[in-house]
Amino acid sequence: MSKVLGRFAAAAAIALAGMAIPAAAQEPIKLGAIYSVTGSYAVIEDPALKAARLAVKEINAQGGIKGRPIELIHYDGKSTLADIANAAQRLVHEDQVIAIIGVADSGFYLASAPIAQDAGIPYLDTGGTVPNLPEQIGEFAHMMPFGDDYQAFVAADFALNDLKAKTAFLLRDADSDYTRAIAMFFKQRFEEKDGKIVDESSYHTGDTDYSAHVTKIRSLNPQPDVIYAAMNPGDDATFVRQAREAGITIPIIGGDAFDNPDLVKNAGAKNTADVYFTTHMALTPNSGADKFIEAYKAEYGHPPENAFAGLGYDSVYLMAEAMNKASELTPKAINDAIFTITNFAGVTGNANFSDPKRAPDKEVTLIAVKDGKFDLIGNRKP
Amino acid sequence: MIRVRKATIPIALLLLIAALWLAQSQLNAFYLQVLGLLGINIMLTVSLNLAAGYGGMFSLGHPAFAAIGGYTAAVLTYPVAMKAFRIPAYPEWLLQIAVPFLPALILGGLAASIAAVLVGWPVLRLRGHYLAVATLGLTVIVQVSIVNLVDYTRGALGLSGIPNYANLWWIYGFVVLTMYVVYRLVHSRFGRALRAVRDDTVAAQMSGVNVARTRLIAFTISAFFAGIAGGLLGHLLRILTPGQFSFNAVFIGVAMMILGGMGSITGSVIGALIMTILPQFIIPFERGGSFFGFELPALHGLTQIVTALILIIVMLIRPEGIAGSKELTMRNLVTRTRGPAIRTSVKTSGSEVEAK
């Protein structure tokens, strides 16, 4: 009996040892991810998660990082602050990840980032665009997208230089921080460069009747050269349709919220002529992201829903580049390596991550709507 | 009706203190945060129960009171160095001071109470679903105000950088205080008047109960504790946003109360426990992967489905909630299983006191 047991134990020990050696060499690198796949933010964070998974799959297929595969540990943020904070705590203290990517909202980021900062874990914001998030949190906070100031500055420069505008009308959603911010930065830049804001107007998210604003614009004499519409998705299409139907043909410029298929669907192709917007990437052919778009299509059966997919994809690749550059695979070394990345070539544009206080120095994509299609004008920096 | 052994409360308190001490020294930050959220949810549910369960005032405005209390406390404790450029609209003297945690919490609770008096005065004349809709209006008004008063609240972005003062000692200290005050209140002359008003307003009035005053006092005290819970929440998560006090918060609060039982303090604890702790066990399964040798796909939304299912099942089996309108005590559990014969014999033993 004891002989049998002993033999069995020996066999088991050999089997275990045999399994343990390759397992140790290939121990996965734990990368945490917080994206809301339920609740109101699922529309923008789910594509980011899908693209992040795709990036991890690609990196692992090519041998991983320093011979080790990446394991993406994702928790659903449920579009709720407490759940997002819990997810961050769980990643840092339970799963003990060495880096985190996630969220597409500055409020979500501010709720979860102090947890990573206190534990010394680098945490990359995927889509929140308040320009100084890292300054507010600390040295372990990083941003993937450009800040709101960049896109509004590029929009103002485009109005002044390309459209030869001298006067502008400002329409802004008074309810959200994002629309307030881009409206403020547009005004700042436009006036700095001797443009004139002739009038402005505020509305509330979800308003369906813009006739008061449309009448206000029509009564201006002379008419403004451009309209800057700091609006949220959904409202933009309603306003564009009502303005065009009232006979206003002035060019309309918007922010990255315009980057959704509903704009053309709800406003009509005819009405979206002379509509321009700034965004994170062009999802059109020959825009430099063809490989990513094709890979996404192959994996999920449809092209990326919006630019947040590109940001999620880039988030993983940025972390991978930092891990490759880091002297060792520790949170601190990876964090230090992020600051040394000055020419990251992502699908959402080239970016420089050396500034520890602000959003990356990164190109903004300018899009023109032509015949109901999004046409790339170019990638620019302010 | 409800009797408590003399020794029960001190023993329970000692056990709680031991458990808190053990938790603070042994558990990592993740578990501490979940336990903190549990305590805050218990406070919110017990305070809602005082108004809705015992007082018959089905309030959907409690997230508004939590928001008022939370923002008030957070603005008071906010670091002076950051006040001037983040929330610059306050008067100069307020920008120059950072109030300690306890007075800030109390002032937050008082601010919520004042709001409750102002709103309750006209609104508490309404009953049933009229009151529910009117108080829901309060939640909407407060939420929209927070979004728009950017220079006072930082708007939709949220007030971040609140100091992390709320540890388990603070939170469970206030949980015990809330449960104690509400318990003593509903088992007093005032509590009997409150329940009489809930069950039959006319009869209560005929018996000399000042209906309007009774309802307003209960509503105000209830708002006070909701305000304190809001203050604790801000100092636990270190951020407050208007989104935290939206319709979703209304529904979760009501669900916790109904699940546990309207008119039961221990029921509130159980309701909060199910809605806060249970999801934490389900979340690992949402991710998918292999569990006990089984490969599972990612099941996002599983926690919401499971909690909803529990809610439906409880409503089908026990429409009055898990605890109903009774308190879950050792004796209640024992008598339920042994039948009513025991109940009479218990009364004859002299070791317990009437809690009323």
Tab-separated table of C-alpha atoms in Angstrom, chain A residues 37-38 49 53 71 73-76 78 80-83 85-86 89-90 93-95 106-107 110-111 114-115 118 130 136 174-177 180 204, chain B residues 28-31 33-34 37 86 147-148 150 154-157 160 164 237-241 244 248 279-281 283-284 286-287 298 300-301 303-304:
chain	number	residue	atom	x	y	z
A	37	VAL	CA	-20.336	47.083	-20.729
A	38	THR	CA	-23.698	47.660	-19.055
A	49	LEU	CA	-12.984	46.823	-24.498
A	53	ARG	CA	-9.090	42.363	-26.243
A	71	GLU	CA	-3.707	38.507	-19.430
A	73	ILE	CA	-8.407	41.148	-16.380
A	74	HIS	CA	-11.582	43.105	-17.035
A	75	TYR	CA	-14.333	44.222	-14.659
A	76	ASP	CA	-17.572	45.833	-15.723
A	78	LYS	CA	-21.583	49.287	-14.829
A	80	THR	CA	-21.658	53.597	-11.840
A	81	LEU	CA	-19.029	55.361	-9.735
A	82	ALA	CA	-19.121	52.976	-6.779
A	83	ASP	CA	-18.770	49.952	-9.066
A	85	ALA	CA	-14.101	52.388	-7.652
A	86	ASN	CA	-14.734	48.806	-6.475
A	89	GLN	CA	-9.764	48.265	-5.687
A	90	ARG	CA	-10.305	44.691	-6.829
A	93	HIS	CA	-5.548	44.585	-4.186
A	94	GLU	CA	-7.121	41.262	-5.206
A	95	ASP	CA	-5.762	40.555	-8.698
A	106	SER	CA	-13.239	61.967	-16.759
A	107	GLY	CA	-15.533	61.567	-13.721
A	110	LEU	CA	-11.204	60.681	-11.158
A	111	ALA	CA	-13.191	58.179	-9.059
A	114	PRO	CA	-6.550	57.766	-6.734
A	115	ILE	CA	-6.751	54.054	-5.832
A	118	ASP	CA	-1.946	55.308	-3.846
A	130	VAL	CA	-10.275	66.798	-19.341
A	136	GLN	CA	-5.118	66.199	-10.627
A	174	ALA	CA	-24.857	73.978	-20.581
A	175	ASP	CA	-25.315	70.631	-18.818
A	176	SER	CA	-22.080	68.839	-19.512
A	177	ASP	CA	-18.516	69.592	-18.619
A	180	ARG	CA	-18.617	73.725	-21.656
A	204	HIS	CA	-29.888	71.679	-22.227
B	28	ASN	CA	-7.152	44.813	2.044
B	29	ALA	CA	-8.521	48.090	0.725
B	30	PHE	CA	-10.957	46.385	-1.630
B	31	TYR	CA	-12.841	44.580	1.142
B	33	GLN	CA	-14.336	49.725	0.625
B	34	VAL	CA	-17.100	47.156	0.061
B	37	LEU	CA	-20.387	50.893	1.106
B	86	ARG	CA	-12.000	74.311	-8.021
B	147	VAL	CA	-24.952	69.879	-12.725
B	148	ASN	CA	-25.566	73.566	-13.339
B	150	VAL	CA	-20.545	74.458	-11.693
B	154	ARG	CA	-17.869	71.319	-10.278
B	155	GLY	CA	-20.960	70.196	-12.163
B	156	ALA	CA	-21.192	66.942	-14.065
B	157	LEU	CA	-17.461	66.289	-13.735
B	160	SER	CA	-13.042	65.004	-6.739
B	164	ASN	CA	-10.527	60.015	2.588
B	237	LEU	CA	-15.105	57.234	-2.561
B	238	ARG	CA	-13.347	60.642	-2.487
B	239	ILE	CA	-15.577	61.930	-5.294
B	240	LEU	CA	-19.196	63.066	-5.578
B	241	THR	CA	-20.971	63.435	-8.903
B	244	GLN	CA	-24.540	59.069	-8.020
B	248	ASN	CA	-30.712	54.583	-10.290
B	279	PRO	CA	-22.947	41.224	-6.293
B	280	GLN	CA	-19.308	41.166	-5.171
B	281	PHE	CA	-19.398	37.361	-5.213
B	283	ILE	CA	-18.691	39.765	-10.332
B	284	PRO	CA	-15.793	37.272	-10.784
B	286	GLU	CA	-19.159	37.934	-15.068
B	287	ARG	CA	-15.645	37.918	-16.495
B	298	ALA	CA	-18.220	36.355	-20.218
B	300	HIS	CA	-21.873	40.802	-18.383
B	301	GLY	CA	-24.944	42.011	-16.544
B	303	THR	CA	-25.157	40.693	-11.182
B	304	GLN	CA	-28.064	42.847	-12.278
